[in-house]
Short mmCIF file of C-alpha atoms in Angstrom, two decimals:
data_model
loop_
_atom_site.label_atom_id
_atom_site.label_comp_id
_atom_site.label_asym_id
_atom_site.label_seq_id
_atom_site.Cartn_x
_atom_site.Cartn_y
_atom_site.Cartn_z
CA MET A 907 4.38 -22.59 -36.35
CA LEU A 908 2.42 -20.86 -33.58
CA VAL A 909 2.44 -22.05 -29.98
CA LYS A 910 0.66 -20.46 -26.95
CA ILE A 911 2.07 -20.51 -23.41
CA PHE A 912 0.55 -19.02 -20.43
CA GLY A 913 2.23 -16.87 -17.73
CA SER A 914 1.13 -14.15 -15.28
CA ALA A 915 1.84 -10.52 -14.48
CA VAL A 916 1.69 -9.13 -10.98
CA PHE A 917 0.08 -5.73 -10.31
CA GLY A 918 -0.32 -4.59 -6.67
CA ILE A 919 -1.08 -7.76 -4.69
CA ASN A 920 -3.00 -9.40 -7.56
CA ALA A 921 -1.99 -11.13 -10.74
CA THR A 922 -3.28 -11.12 -14.30
CA SER A 923 -2.91 -14.21 -16.63
CA ILE A 924 -0.76 -13.52 -19.70
CA THR A 925 -0.84 -15.37 -23.01
CA ILE A 926 2.62 -15.73 -24.62
CA GLU A 927 2.37 -16.40 -28.35
CA VAL A 928 5.46 -17.70 -30.08
CA ASN A 929 5.55 -17.83 -33.81
CA ILE A 930 8.38 -19.17 -35.92
CA ASP A 931 8.58 -18.04 -39.50
CA LYS A 932 11.03 -17.64 -42.40
CA GLY A 933 13.69 -15.00 -41.91
CA VAL A 934 16.01 -13.95 -39.11
CA GLY A 935 15.29 -12.01 -35.99
CA TYR A 936 14.07 -12.03 -32.40
CA HIS A 937 11.10 -9.76 -31.85
CA LEU A 938 9.21 -9.21 -28.59
CA VAL A 939 5.98 -7.15 -28.61
CA GLY A 940 3.32 -6.54 -25.93
CA LEU A 941 4.91 -3.83 -23.79
CA PRO A 942 7.79 -5.89 -22.35
CA ASP A 943 10.38 -4.05 -20.16
CA SER A 944 14.20 -4.24 -20.60
CA ALA A 945 14.60 -7.38 -18.47
CA ILE A 946 12.15 -9.28 -20.84
CA LYS A 947 13.85 -7.90 -23.93
CA GLU A 948 17.16 -9.27 -22.73
CA SER A 949 15.68 -12.72 -22.31
CA SER A 950 16.94 -13.86 -25.79
CA TYR A 951 20.46 -13.93 -24.51
CA ARG A 952 19.64 -15.86 -21.36
CA ILE A 953 17.42 -18.31 -23.34
CA ALA A 954 19.93 -18.88 -26.12
CA ALA A 955 22.76 -19.73 -23.61
CA ALA A 956 20.49 -21.94 -21.40
CA LEU A 957 19.24 -23.92 -24.34
CA SER A 958 22.70 -24.37 -25.67
CA ASN A 959 24.03 -25.59 -22.31
CA VAL A 960 21.28 -28.28 -22.00
CA GLY A 961 21.65 -29.59 -25.62
CA TYR A 962 19.07 -27.48 -27.52
CA GLN A 963 19.35 -24.41 -29.58
CA LEU A 964 17.70 -21.12 -30.39
CA PRO A 965 16.67 -21.43 -34.06
CA VAL A 966 18.15 -19.09 -36.74
CA LYS A 967 14.75 -18.05 -37.89
CA LYS A 968 12.34 -15.14 -37.46
CA ILE A 969 10.97 -15.50 -33.92
CA ILE A 970 7.97 -13.23 -33.00
CA ILE A 971 6.78 -13.31 -29.40
CA ASN A 972 3.62 -11.52 -28.45
CA MET A 973 2.59 -11.10 -24.85
CA ALA A 974 -1.17 -10.54 -24.69
CA PRO A 975 -2.97 -8.49 -23.66
CA ALA A 976 -0.62 -6.22 -25.63
CA ASP A 977 -1.71 -2.98 -23.79
CA LEU A 978 -0.76 -4.41 -20.33
CA ARG A 979 2.78 -3.56 -19.18
CA LYS A 980 4.99 -6.67 -18.31
CA GLU A 981 8.14 -6.53 -16.35
CA GLY A 982 10.78 -8.77 -14.90
CA SER A 983 12.73 -11.81 -15.92
CA ALA A 984 10.11 -14.38 -14.83
CA TYR A 985 8.97 -15.10 -18.38
CA ASP A 986 12.22 -16.65 -19.46
CA LEU A 987 11.06 -20.21 -18.93
CA SER A 988 7.73 -19.85 -20.56
CA ILE A 989 9.26 -18.15 -23.64
CA ALA A 990 11.96 -20.85 -23.85
CA MET A 991 9.44 -23.65 -23.71
CA GLY A 992 7.29 -21.92 -26.37
CA ILE A 993 10.27 -21.65 -28.72
CA LEU A 994 11.20 -25.35 -28.17
CA SER A 995 7.65 -26.40 -28.91
CA ALA A 996 7.16 -24.11 -31.91
CA THR A 997 10.36 -25.47 -33.43
CA ARG A 998 9.37 -29.04 -32.65
CA GLN A 999 12.44 -29.67 -30.59
CA ILE A 1000 9.96 -31.04 -27.98
CA LYS A 1001 6.81 -32.83 -28.85
CA GLU A 1002 4.43 -31.07 -26.45
CA ASP A 1003 2.42 -28.44 -28.18
CA ASP A 1004 -0.59 -28.08 -25.89
CA PHE A 1005 0.02 -25.97 -22.74
CA SER A 1006 -3.57 -24.78 -22.42
CA GLU A 1007 -3.88 -26.10 -18.80
CA CYS A 1008 -0.45 -24.94 -17.59
CA VAL A 1009 1.08 -21.65 -16.24
CA ILE A 1010 4.89 -21.65 -16.56
CA MET A 1011 7.02 -19.00 -14.92
CA GLY A 1012 10.73 -18.75 -14.04
CA GLU A 1013 13.99 -16.93 -14.65
CA LEU A 1014 16.74 -18.80 -16.49
CA SER A 1015 20.46 -18.83 -15.66
CA LEU A 1016 22.98 -19.32 -18.47
CA ASP A 1017 23.34 -22.98 -17.52
CA GLY A 1018 19.61 -23.73 -17.51
CA THR A 1019 19.07 -23.46 -13.82
CA VAL A 1020 15.67 -21.94 -12.89
CA GLN A 1021 16.00 -18.91 -10.55
CA PRO A 1022 13.28 -17.80 -8.07
CA ILE A 1023 10.70 -15.20 -8.98
CA LYS A 1024 8.63 -12.66 -7.19
CA GLY A 1025 4.90 -12.97 -6.66
CA ALA A 1026 4.55 -16.81 -6.79
CA LEU A 1027 1.50 -16.82 -4.44
CA PRO A 1028 -0.64 -14.26 -6.24
CA ILE A 1029 0.31 -15.89 -9.49
CA ALA A 1030 -0.87 -19.37 -8.21
CA ILE A 1031 -4.11 -17.85 -6.85
CA GLN A 1032 -4.94 -16.26 -10.17
CA ALA A 1033 -4.01 -19.44 -12.06
CA LYS A 1034 -6.48 -21.42 -9.99
CA GLU A 1035 -9.24 -18.77 -10.55
CA ASP A 1036 -8.64 -18.79 -14.26
CA GLY A 1037 -9.17 -22.58 -14.44
CA PHE A 1038 -5.52 -23.80 -14.92
CA LYS A 1039 -4.79 -27.13 -13.51
CA HIS A 1040 -0.95 -27.06 -13.30
CA ILE A 1041 1.57 -24.37 -12.58
CA PHE A 1042 5.32 -24.79 -13.03
CA LEU A 1043 7.50 -22.50 -10.96
CA PRO A 1044 11.11 -22.36 -9.69
CA LYS A 1045 11.91 -24.89 -6.91
CA ALA A 1046 12.48 -22.01 -4.40
CA ASN A 1047 8.94 -20.82 -4.95
CA GLU A 1048 7.07 -24.09 -4.75
CA CYS A 1049 6.23 -23.83 -0.98
CA GLU A 1050 4.56 -20.42 -1.20
CA ALA A 1051 2.56 -21.45 -4.36
CA ALA A 1052 1.49 -24.83 -2.87
CA ILE A 1053 -0.50 -23.01 -0.26
CA VAL A 1054 -3.19 -22.72 -2.90
CA ASP A 1055 -5.54 -25.76 -3.02
CA GLY A 1056 -7.05 -27.06 -6.24
CA ILE A 1057 -3.99 -26.59 -8.51
CA ASN A 1058 -0.95 -28.80 -8.98
CA VAL A 1059 2.25 -26.95 -8.23
CA TYR A 1060 5.57 -28.21 -9.64
CA GLY A 1061 8.93 -27.01 -8.52
CA VAL A 1062 11.51 -26.88 -11.41
CA GLU A 1063 15.20 -26.75 -10.74
CA ASN A 1064 16.49 -26.77 -14.38
CA ILE A 1065 14.79 -26.27 -17.74
CA LEU A 1066 15.96 -29.81 -18.65
CA ASP A 1067 13.76 -31.22 -15.87
CA LEU A 1068 10.76 -29.48 -17.34
CA ILE A 1069 11.60 -30.65 -20.96
CA ASN A 1070 11.88 -34.22 -19.64
CA HIS A 1071 8.58 -33.84 -17.93
CA PHE A 1072 6.65 -32.92 -21.01
CA GLU A 1073 8.73 -35.32 -23.23
CA GLY A 1074 7.49 -38.22 -21.02
CA GLY A 1075 10.80 -38.86 -19.31
CA ALA A 1076 11.31 -38.26 -15.63
CA ASN A 1077 8.13 -36.63 -14.27
CA ILE A 1078 8.26 -33.82 -11.75
CA GLU A 1079 6.16 -34.66 -8.74
CA PRO A 1080 3.69 -31.97 -7.57
CA THR A 1081 4.37 -30.38 -4.29
CA VAL A 1082 2.02 -31.35 -1.49
CA LEU A 1083 1.69 -29.47 1.78
CA ASN A 1084 -0.14 -30.58 4.92
CA GLN A 1085 -2.52 -27.66 5.40
CA GLU A 1086 -2.95 -28.45 9.17
CA GLU A 1087 0.81 -28.54 9.84
CA LEU A 1088 1.27 -25.53 7.54
CA PHE A 1089 -0.69 -23.15 9.71
CA GLN A 1090 0.57 -24.45 13.11
CA ILE A 1091 1.68 -21.30 14.90
CA GLU A 1092 5.22 -21.64 16.26
CA ASP A 1093 5.68 -18.51 18.30
CA ASP A 1094 9.08 -18.39 19.89
CA PHE A 1095 9.64 -15.31 21.90
CA ALA A 1096 12.09 -16.73 24.38
CA THR A 1097 14.61 -14.02 23.77
CA LEU A 1098 12.08 -11.17 23.66
CA ASP A 1099 9.78 -11.57 26.65
CA PHE A 1100 8.16 -8.85 28.85
CA SER A 1101 9.29 -10.84 31.93
CA GLU A 1102 12.75 -9.32 31.24
CA VAL A 1103 11.39 -5.74 31.52
CA LYS A 1104 12.09 -4.42 35.09
CA GLY A 1105 9.51 -1.99 36.41
CA GLN A 1106 7.59 0.09 33.80
CA ASP A 1107 4.28 -1.56 34.79
CA ASN A 1108 2.35 1.55 33.41
CA ILE A 1109 4.12 1.15 30.05
CA LYS A 1110 3.37 -2.55 29.92
CA ARG A 1111 -0.27 -1.77 30.48
CA ALA A 1112 -0.28 0.78 27.68
CA MET A 1113 1.26 -1.81 25.41
CA GLU A 1114 -1.33 -4.43 26.43
CA ILE A 1115 -4.10 -1.92 25.52
CA ALA A 1116 -2.46 -1.06 22.19
CA ALA A 1117 -1.98 -4.75 21.27
CA ALA A 1118 -5.60 -5.57 22.36
CA GLY A 1119 -7.16 -2.90 20.13
CA GLY A 1120 -4.57 -2.60 17.43
CA HIS A 1121 -3.90 1.07 18.40
CA ASN A 1122 -0.98 3.26 17.42
CA ILE A 1123 1.36 4.19 20.31
CA LEU A 1124 4.11 6.66 20.90
CA LEU A 1125 6.68 6.30 23.65
CA ILE A 1126 8.45 9.50 24.88
CA GLY A 1127 11.42 9.29 27.25
CA PRO A 1128 15.09 9.81 27.80
CA PRO A 1129 17.80 7.45 26.55
CA GLY A 1130 18.07 4.24 28.53
CA SER A 1131 14.49 4.30 29.81
CA GLY A 1132 13.55 1.18 27.96
CA LYS A 1133 11.57 2.53 24.95
CA THR A 1134 13.19 0.33 22.31
CA MET A 1135 13.38 -2.68 24.52
CA ILE A 1136 9.67 -2.57 25.23
CA ALA A 1137 8.80 -1.84 21.66
CA LYS A 1138 10.71 -4.84 20.33
CA ARG A 1139 8.74 -7.12 22.70
CA ILE A 1140 5.26 -6.13 21.50
CA PRO A 1141 5.07 -8.93 18.89
CA SER A 1142 5.16 -11.38 21.82
CA ILE A 1143 1.82 -10.23 23.11
CA LEU A 1144 0.04 -9.81 19.75
CA PRO A 1145 -2.67 -12.36 18.99
CA PRO A 1146 -1.93 -15.21 16.46
CA MET A 1147 -2.64 -14.48 12.83
CA THR A 1148 -5.74 -15.86 11.20
CA LEU A 1149 -5.46 -17.86 8.02
CA GLU A 1150 -6.88 -14.92 6.04
CA GLU A 1151 -4.34 -12.51 7.57
CA SER A 1152 -1.58 -14.97 6.95
CA LEU A 1153 -2.44 -15.36 3.28
CA GLU A 1154 -2.74 -11.61 2.72
CA THR A 1155 0.54 -10.95 4.43
CA THR A 1156 2.30 -13.76 2.49
CA LYS A 1157 1.04 -12.26 -0.85
CA ILE A 1158 2.72 -8.93 -0.08
CA HIS A 1159 6.00 -10.55 0.99
CA SER A 1160 5.79 -12.84 -2.08
CA ILE A 1161 5.68 -9.70 -4.35
CA VAL A 1162 9.07 -8.56 -3.08
CA GLY A 1163 10.59 -12.02 -3.05
CA LYS A 1164 10.59 -12.40 0.71
CA ALA A 1165 8.39 -15.62 1.01
CA GLN A 1166 10.64 -18.02 -0.83
CA ASN A 1167 11.21 -21.40 0.76
CA ILE A 1168 9.05 -20.57 3.78
CA GLY A 1169 5.55 -21.07 2.47
CA LEU A 1170 2.94 -19.36 4.64
CA ILE A 1171 3.99 -16.40 6.92
CA LYS A 1172 2.63 -17.31 10.37
CA LYS A 1173 4.16 -14.68 12.50
CA ARG A 1174 3.10 -11.05 12.49
CA PRO A 1175 5.65 -8.83 10.66
CA PHE A 1176 7.84 -6.45 12.78
CA ARG A 1177 9.42 -3.78 10.56
CA SER A 1178 11.84 -1.24 11.80
CA PRO A 1179 13.20 1.02 9.10
CA HIS A 1180 16.10 3.45 9.80
CA HIS A 1181 15.31 7.08 10.19
CA THR A 1182 17.24 7.84 6.94
CA ALA A 1183 14.50 5.94 4.93
CA SER A 1184 12.91 7.82 2.10
CA SER A 1185 9.21 8.29 1.57
CA VAL A 1186 9.23 5.83 -1.39
CA SER A 1187 10.92 3.06 0.79
CA LEU A 1188 8.35 3.70 3.55
CA VAL A 1189 5.15 3.95 1.49
CA GLY A 1190 6.15 2.19 -1.70
CA GLY A 1191 6.44 3.27 -5.27
CA GLY A 1192 9.14 3.58 -7.88
CA SER A 1193 9.19 3.31 -11.67
CA TYR A 1194 7.88 -0.25 -11.17
CA PRO A 1195 5.83 0.14 -7.99
CA GLN A 1196 6.75 -2.19 -5.09
CA PRO A 1197 5.29 -2.32 -1.56
CA GLY A 1198 7.05 -0.13 1.00
CA GLU A 1199 7.77 -0.74 4.69
CA ILE A 1200 4.22 0.14 5.81
CA SER A 1201 2.73 -2.61 3.52
CA LEU A 1202 5.34 -5.10 4.54
CA ALA A 1203 4.19 -4.44 8.12
CA HIS A 1204 0.60 -5.28 7.14
CA ASN A 1205 -1.10 -7.22 10.00
CA GLY A 1206 1.87 -6.52 12.07
CA VAL A 1207 3.96 -3.70 13.68
CA LEU A 1208 5.85 -0.75 12.09
CA PHE A 1209 8.37 0.46 14.56
CA LEU A 1210 9.83 3.95 14.03
CA ASP A 1211 12.66 4.60 16.51
CA GLU A 1212 13.79 8.20 17.02
CA LEU A 1213 10.67 9.51 15.34
CA PRO A 1214 11.63 13.30 15.07
CA GLU A 1215 14.82 12.15 13.19
CA PHE A 1216 12.78 10.98 10.25
CA LYS A 1217 12.35 13.68 7.55
CA ARG A 1218 9.05 15.56 7.99
CA GLU A 1219 7.90 14.83 4.47
CA VAL A 1220 8.54 11.11 5.03
CA LEU A 1221 6.28 11.05 8.10
CA GLU A 1222 3.55 13.12 6.48
CA VAL A 1223 3.07 10.61 3.66
CA MET A 1224 1.90 8.11 6.35
CA ARG A 1225 -1.28 10.17 7.21
CA GLN A 1226 -3.51 8.66 4.70
CA PRO A 1227 -2.35 5.05 5.11
CA LEU A 1228 -2.86 5.35 8.92
CA GLU A 1229 -6.41 6.51 8.26
CA ASP A 1230 -7.42 4.39 5.30
CA ARG A 1231 -5.20 1.38 6.03
CA GLU A 1232 -4.35 1.20 2.29
CA VAL A 1233 -1.67 2.74 0.04
CA THR A 1234 -2.60 3.84 -3.45
CA ILE A 1235 0.25 4.59 -5.88
CA SER A 1236 -0.84 6.40 -9.03
CA ARG A 1237 1.07 6.68 -12.25
CA ALA A 1238 -0.01 8.19 -15.61
CA LYS A 1239 -1.07 4.87 -17.10
CA PHE A 1240 -1.94 2.75 -14.05
CA THR A 1241 -2.81 2.69 -10.35
CA VAL A 1242 -1.91 0.00 -7.79
CA SER A 1243 -3.03 -0.44 -4.18
CA TYR A 1244 -1.38 -2.22 -1.35
CA PRO A 1245 -3.01 -2.92 2.07
CA SER A 1246 -1.33 -1.33 5.04
CA SER A 1247 -3.37 -2.20 8.14
CA PHE A 1248 -0.42 -1.97 10.61
CA MET A 1249 0.15 -1.01 14.17
CA LEU A 1250 2.45 1.97 14.41
CA VAL A 1251 4.80 1.91 17.45
CA ALA A 1252 7.12 4.92 17.70
CA SER A 1253 9.66 6.23 20.18
CA MET A 1254 11.32 9.53 20.70
CA ASN A 1255 13.35 11.62 23.07
CA PRO A 1256 11.59 14.62 24.73
CA SER A 1257 14.33 17.11 23.69
CA PRO A 1258 17.45 17.49 21.44
CA SER A 1259 19.59 16.58 24.51
CA GLY A 1260 17.53 13.51 25.13
CA TYR A 1261 16.38 14.36 28.64
CA PHE A 1262 13.37 15.92 30.43
CA THR A 1263 14.03 19.23 32.20
CA ASP A 1264 14.23 18.31 35.85
CA GLU A 1265 15.58 19.50 39.25
CA LYS A 1266 18.95 17.75 38.56
CA GLY A 1267 19.59 19.70 35.52
CA LEU A 1268 20.03 16.76 33.20
CA SER A 1269 18.65 18.57 30.21
CA GLN A 1270 20.67 21.05 28.26
CA SER A 1271 17.61 22.20 26.35
CA THR A 1272 15.38 25.12 27.05
CA PRO A 1273 11.54 24.64 27.14
CA GLN A 1274 11.50 26.47 23.78
CA GLU A 1275 13.96 24.06 22.24
CA MET A 1276 12.09 21.14 23.55
CA ALA A 1277 8.80 22.50 22.01
CA ARG A 1278 10.56 23.14 18.72
CA TYR A 1279 11.95 19.53 18.81
CA LEU A 1280 8.42 18.07 19.44
CA ASN A 1281 7.03 20.24 16.63
CA LYS A 1282 9.02 18.24 14.12
CA ILE A 1283 6.03 15.84 14.33
CA SER A 1284 2.92 17.54 12.98
CA GLY A 1285 -0.31 17.80 14.94
CA PRO A 1286 -2.30 15.78 12.36
CA LEU A 1287 0.12 12.91 12.63
CA LEU A 1288 0.10 12.92 16.41
CA ASP A 1289 -3.73 12.93 16.22
CA ARG A 1290 -3.57 9.64 14.40
CA ILE A 1291 -1.55 8.07 17.24
CA ASP A 1292 -3.94 6.74 19.83
CA LEU A 1293 -1.70 6.57 22.92
CA HIS A 1294 1.09 9.01 23.91
CA ILE A 1295 3.08 7.46 26.75
CA GLU A 1296 5.76 9.18 28.84
CA VAL A 1297 8.50 6.70 29.83
CA ASN A 1298 10.63 7.55 32.81
CA PRO A 1299 13.97 5.86 33.81
CA VAL A 1300 13.70 2.82 35.89
CA PRO A 1301 14.77 3.41 39.49
CA PHE A 1302 17.65 1.32 40.96
CA GLU A 1303 15.33 -0.70 43.24
CA LYS A 1304 13.41 -2.01 40.28
CA LEU A 1305 16.55 -2.75 38.27
CA ALA A 1306 17.97 -4.79 41.13
CA GLU A 1307 14.85 -6.95 41.65
CA ILE A 1308 15.57 -10.65 41.17
CA SER A 1309 11.98 -11.74 40.59
CA ALA A 1310 10.84 -11.83 37.00
CA SER A 1311 8.02 -9.52 35.77
CA GLU A 1312 4.77 -10.71 34.27
CA SER A 1313 5.53 -12.93 31.19
CA SER A 1314 4.43 -12.09 27.67
CA GLU A 1315 2.33 -15.29 27.59
CA SER A 1316 0.05 -14.16 30.43
CA ILE A 1317 -0.29 -10.70 28.86
CA ARG A 1318 -0.95 -12.20 25.53
CA GLN A 1319 -3.78 -14.35 26.85
CA ARG A 1320 -5.57 -11.24 27.97
CA VAL A 1321 -5.00 -9.64 24.56
CA ILE A 1322 -6.37 -12.80 22.77
CA ASN A 1323 -9.48 -12.69 24.99
CA ALA A 1324 -10.13 -9.02 24.29
CA ARG A 1325 -9.59 -9.62 20.47
CA LYS A 1326 -12.04 -12.49 20.67
CA ILE A 1327 -14.65 -10.18 22.08
CA GLN A 1328 -14.04 -7.70 19.31
CA SER A 1329 -14.07 -10.38 16.56
CA GLU A 1330 -17.49 -11.59 17.74
CA ARG A 1331 -18.80 -7.98 18.04
CA PHE A 1332 -17.71 -7.06 14.58
CA ALA A 1333 -18.41 -10.31 12.79
CA PRO A 1334 -21.29 -8.87 10.78
CA TYR A 1335 -19.19 -6.00 9.52
CA LYS A 1336 -16.78 -6.68 6.63
CA GLY A 1337 -13.17 -5.45 7.05
CA ILE A 1338 -13.60 -4.61 10.84
CA HIS A 1339 -11.78 -6.93 13.19
CA TYR A 1340 -10.60 -4.78 16.08
CA ASN A 1341 -11.38 -1.44 17.79
CA ALA A 1342 -8.76 0.63 16.03
CA GLN A 1343 -10.56 -0.04 12.74
CA LEU A 1344 -13.92 1.36 13.94
CA ASN A 1345 -15.55 3.98 11.68
CA ASN A 1346 -17.91 6.73 12.89
CA LYS A 1347 -21.07 4.68 12.29
CA LEU A 1348 -19.83 1.78 14.35
CA MET A 1349 -18.43 4.04 17.05
CA LYS A 1350 -21.97 5.39 17.60
CA MET A 1351 -23.15 1.93 18.06
CA PHE A 1352 -20.44 0.44 20.23
CA CYS A 1353 -18.87 3.38 22.06
CA VAL A 1354 -21.97 4.64 23.81
CA LEU A 1355 -21.25 6.69 26.94
CA ASN A 1356 -23.33 7.29 30.05
CA ASP A 1357 -23.78 10.79 31.40
CA GLU A 1358 -20.94 10.58 33.86
CA SER A 1359 -18.47 9.33 31.18
CA LEU A 1360 -19.74 11.89 28.77
CA GLY A 1361 -19.22 14.74 31.26
CA LEU A 1362 -15.72 13.55 32.04
CA LEU A 1363 -14.86 13.47 28.42
CA LYS A 1364 -16.35 16.87 27.78
CA ILE A 1365 -14.10 18.41 30.57
CA ALA A 1366 -11.01 16.82 29.01
CA MET A 1367 -11.86 18.04 25.47
CA ASN A 1368 -12.42 21.62 26.68
CA LYS A 1369 -9.41 21.76 28.96
CA LEU A 1370 -6.94 20.09 26.64
CA GLN A 1371 -8.49 21.61 23.49
CA LEU A 1372 -8.46 18.19 21.77
CA SER A 1373 -9.41 17.74 18.11
CA ALA A 1374 -12.34 15.72 16.83
CA ARG A 1375 -9.87 12.95 15.82
CA ALA A 1376 -8.38 12.82 19.33
CA TYR A 1377 -11.94 12.47 20.59
CA ASP A 1378 -12.42 9.45 18.36
CA ARG A 1379 -9.11 7.98 19.59
CA ILE A 1380 -10.06 8.29 23.15
CA LEU A 1381 -13.43 6.58 22.52
CA LYS A 1382 -11.65 3.71 20.67
CA VAL A 1383 -9.08 3.28 23.44
CA SER A 1384 -11.83 3.27 26.10
CA ARG A 1385 -13.70 0.57 24.20
CA THR A 1386 -10.51 -1.56 24.25
CA ILE A 1387 -9.96 -0.94 27.89
CA ALA A 1388 -13.56 -2.01 28.58
CA ASP A 1389 -12.96 -5.20 26.52
CA LEU A 1390 -9.89 -6.02 28.55
CA ASP A 1391 -12.15 -5.64 31.72
CA ASN A 1392 -14.77 -7.82 30.04
CA SER A 1393 -17.15 -4.93 30.39
CA GLN A 1394 -19.99 -4.47 27.93
CA ASP A 1395 -20.29 -0.79 28.71
CA ILE A 1396 -17.58 1.93 28.78
CA GLN A 1397 -17.29 3.15 32.39
CA PRO A 1398 -15.94 6.50 33.59
CA HIS A 1399 -12.74 4.90 34.82
CA HIS A 1400 -12.15 3.43 31.24
CA ILE A 1401 -12.55 7.05 29.83
CA SER A 1402 -10.22 8.47 32.54
CA GLU A 1403 -7.45 5.96 31.75
CA ALA A 1404 -7.80 6.56 28.02
CA ILE A 1405 -7.39 10.38 28.61
CA GLN A 1406 -4.19 9.69 30.61
CA TYR A 1407 -2.63 8.20 27.51
CA ARG A 1408 -2.75 11.46 25.64
CA SER A 1409 0.47 12.86 27.12
CA LEU A 1410 1.22 15.31 24.33
CA ASP A 1411 -2.24 16.88 24.72
CA ARG A 1412 -1.84 17.58 28.35
CA GLU A 1413 -0.62 21.08 29.35
CA GLY A 1414 2.74 21.13 31.10
CA TRP A 1415 3.58 17.54 30.43
CA ILE A 1416 7.25 18.71 30.15
CA ARG A 1417 8.56 18.92 33.44
#
């Protein structure tokens, strides 16, 4: 007897519906076809033990399972539940033989328990688009899948529960989420607030500009000057995620199994990989491609502490994602793409010893050693960082102050107002939401300079020998500063401030 069950395969951040055909015939054997990987081929052992432990059995017959389309590679153990239900139906151990409106996915334990899977959200989205009415997933995945309206999502704890559901016994109730409560933003930054940062007003200003325009920023300063402390507080001043951003972010985290039991991701990601990270862990890839840190930071922050300590080849692979805001991983037979529109926040010491050269002799490094240390970061990568900020140690008088600094909430409100201006300005343009995403065409429209501003920028370009990319960065940062001032036009003082945030381009910045 032939029975068809429907599942789904995830590629990139999207899914493709899969038809699992189970045919029982005379003979003996268990045959899987349709480009399954090793985890799927091992399913016969898990399925046999699970069925036996819940009172059913794997038939001693010739079982042929075809996963169509046959030329599409399938991977993972998420097909256990669908294959098991197909076998039970094909051998008439259960009466249900019409699964045409259902997608069934889940990994089986030997006792019949259904284990969580990866990619539940894209699977549910694709199931709805393909016209399915019901989707059965592990209990741990029901919240992330139930985000999708228009399809009934059922959380399954044990294969016996699913059998009883189709046999007409105890029905599994569909999961219902309150969409309004689901997207209520619950930002809690009580332990990471800018009010705890003493002094460093110029650094806070730079962080505010970076957050308002989504700009990349590099902090350069000696140990103990507050670089990491400030960087870790930047999520507290970022604007709330939109529903579209939240869904896209959740899809990426769902693929790697990080969205289980939480439903929609409502806070902007903050990823901080160690400097020993490989290029694959940062960008993504592998035999079975998975998103890397820069995709997991999509719509959020990627913090790289001690930037020169990262391997040069690891940093260089970030060039294209920083520019294109997308990672494309190519293999001989397929290509997958992951979005990577993140805000890069990096920090570094100015020299191998960690200190600037100053009159107190704190540095044990010569100017040549400091230049060599800085050269670990290539010019093209530095060009893609909008703001280079020099961070100096906080003087005792500031550290001893009792009064609190400006809170994250007040800074965040200004950032939100600036982002609102940008959203309204770029509303007609698809994929453009804030100033850091501006392309050359839109820059000509929205970064128009008067003669005085143009003359000031020309002097800076000639004196500092800035690249064309640095020119673009200065214009984008100037546009953000103008937005924070609620100014429609970019004024000379906006250009001047933006130029000040190119520390590594200024001659003699090493004291």
